[in-house]
XYZ file of C-alpha atoms in Angstrom:
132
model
C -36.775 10.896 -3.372
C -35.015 8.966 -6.367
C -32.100 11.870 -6.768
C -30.981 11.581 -2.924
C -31.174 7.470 -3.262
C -28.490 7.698 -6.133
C -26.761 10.173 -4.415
C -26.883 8.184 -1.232
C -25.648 4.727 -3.342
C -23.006 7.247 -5.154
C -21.677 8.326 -2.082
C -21.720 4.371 -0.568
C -19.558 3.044 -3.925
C -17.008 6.118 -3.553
C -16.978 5.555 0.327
C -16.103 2.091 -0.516
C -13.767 2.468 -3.142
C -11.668 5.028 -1.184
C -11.535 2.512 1.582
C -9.936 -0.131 -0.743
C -6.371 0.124 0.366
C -3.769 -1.863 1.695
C -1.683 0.793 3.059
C -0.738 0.278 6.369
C 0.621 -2.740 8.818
C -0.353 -6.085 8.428
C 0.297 -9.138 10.940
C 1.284 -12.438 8.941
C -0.850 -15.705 9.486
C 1.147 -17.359 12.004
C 1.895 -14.192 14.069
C 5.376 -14.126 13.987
C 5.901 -10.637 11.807
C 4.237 -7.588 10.759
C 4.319 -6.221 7.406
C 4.466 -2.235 6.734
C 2.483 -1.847 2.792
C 3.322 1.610 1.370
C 3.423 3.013 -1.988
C 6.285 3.298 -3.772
C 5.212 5.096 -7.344
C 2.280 3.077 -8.714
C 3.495 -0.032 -7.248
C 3.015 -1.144 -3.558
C 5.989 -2.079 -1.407
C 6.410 -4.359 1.812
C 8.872 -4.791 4.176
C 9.288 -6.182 7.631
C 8.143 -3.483 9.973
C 8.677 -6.237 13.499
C 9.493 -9.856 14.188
C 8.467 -12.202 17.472
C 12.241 -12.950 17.010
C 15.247 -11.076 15.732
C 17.332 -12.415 12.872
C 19.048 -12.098 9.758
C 18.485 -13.075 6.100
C 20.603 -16.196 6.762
C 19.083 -18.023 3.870
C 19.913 -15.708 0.637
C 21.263 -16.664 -2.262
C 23.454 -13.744 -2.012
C 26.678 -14.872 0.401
C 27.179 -10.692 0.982
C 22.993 -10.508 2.311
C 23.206 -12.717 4.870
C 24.163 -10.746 7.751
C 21.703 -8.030 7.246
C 18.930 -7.566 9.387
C 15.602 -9.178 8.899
C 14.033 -6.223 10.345
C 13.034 -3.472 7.799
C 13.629 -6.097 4.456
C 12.335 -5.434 1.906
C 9.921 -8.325 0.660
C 7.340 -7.442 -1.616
C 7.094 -5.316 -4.849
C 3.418 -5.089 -6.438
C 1.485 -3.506 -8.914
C -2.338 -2.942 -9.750
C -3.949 -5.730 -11.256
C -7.718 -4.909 -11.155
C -10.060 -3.475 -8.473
C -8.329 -4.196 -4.778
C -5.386 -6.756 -6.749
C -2.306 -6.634 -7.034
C 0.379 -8.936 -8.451
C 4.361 -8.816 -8.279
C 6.953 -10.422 -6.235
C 7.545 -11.635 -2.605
C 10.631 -12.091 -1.283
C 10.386 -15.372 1.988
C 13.462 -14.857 4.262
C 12.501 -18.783 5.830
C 14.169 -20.196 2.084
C 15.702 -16.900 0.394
C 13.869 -17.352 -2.686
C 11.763 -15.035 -4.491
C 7.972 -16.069 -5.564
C 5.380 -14.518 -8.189
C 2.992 -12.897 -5.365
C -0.867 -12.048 -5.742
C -2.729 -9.840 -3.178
C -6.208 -9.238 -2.843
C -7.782 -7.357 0.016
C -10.578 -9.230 1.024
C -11.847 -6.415 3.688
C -10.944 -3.583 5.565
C -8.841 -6.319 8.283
C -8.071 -8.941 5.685
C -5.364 -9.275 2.869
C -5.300 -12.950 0.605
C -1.732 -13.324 -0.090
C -0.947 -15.869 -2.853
C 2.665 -16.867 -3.264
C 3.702 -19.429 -6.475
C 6.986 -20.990 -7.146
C 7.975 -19.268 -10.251
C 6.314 -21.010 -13.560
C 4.985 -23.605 -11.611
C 1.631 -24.167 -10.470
C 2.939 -24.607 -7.051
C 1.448 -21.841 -4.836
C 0.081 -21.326 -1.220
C -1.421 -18.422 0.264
C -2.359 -16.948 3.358
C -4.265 -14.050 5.219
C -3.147 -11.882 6.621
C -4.636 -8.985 9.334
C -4.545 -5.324 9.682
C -2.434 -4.135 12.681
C -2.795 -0.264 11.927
């Protein structure tokens, strides 16, 4: 009876590991864009995947960016930082600045993203929601 109880809890850690991923497409807190998470080596990579309006990345730095499309930007670059972390860089088309990024998934349907303004102690976050 023991052996099939750690097999069972085995089984229920691995089972929960393996679901531990934030691959896939996430709607942003106000509803306004989804986010498509992939991997991209051992880092994780965002970019706009749809938009409750069209536009362009009329606010970068960058005079030559600012026509391109919003749609299918890039925006985040991440690594592994510990068990369901990650930490990197987020890209926010509203300003065109770039921000030291944290992501945690919280659940299954749930990503904590954590945006600061580069070595300050300014941050905000948000959750964000698993479309797919």
């Amino acid at each position: 009876m023991k052996r099939s109880w750690i097999c069972a809890s085995i089984f229920s850690v691995v089972a929960t590991a393996a679901l531990a991923d934030p691959i896939g497409e996430w709607r942003v807190a106000d509803g306004t864009a989804h986010i498509q998470i992939s991997r991209c080596g051992q880092a994780i990579c965002g970019k706009i995947a749809w938009l409750s309006e069209k536009g362009v990345d009329e606010n970068n730095p960058d005079p030559r960016q600012r026509k391109r499309s919003l749609l299918g930007l890039p925006i985040l670059n991440l690594k592994p930082a510990g068990a369901n972390q990650w930490t990197g860089t987020i890209y926010n088309a509203k300003d065109g600045q770039s921000y030291a990024a944290s992501l945690a998934l919280r659940s299954e349907k749930v990503l904590l993203l954590e945006g600061c303004v580069n070595g300050t102690n300014i941050c905000g976050g948000e959750e964000w929601t698993r479309v797919r």
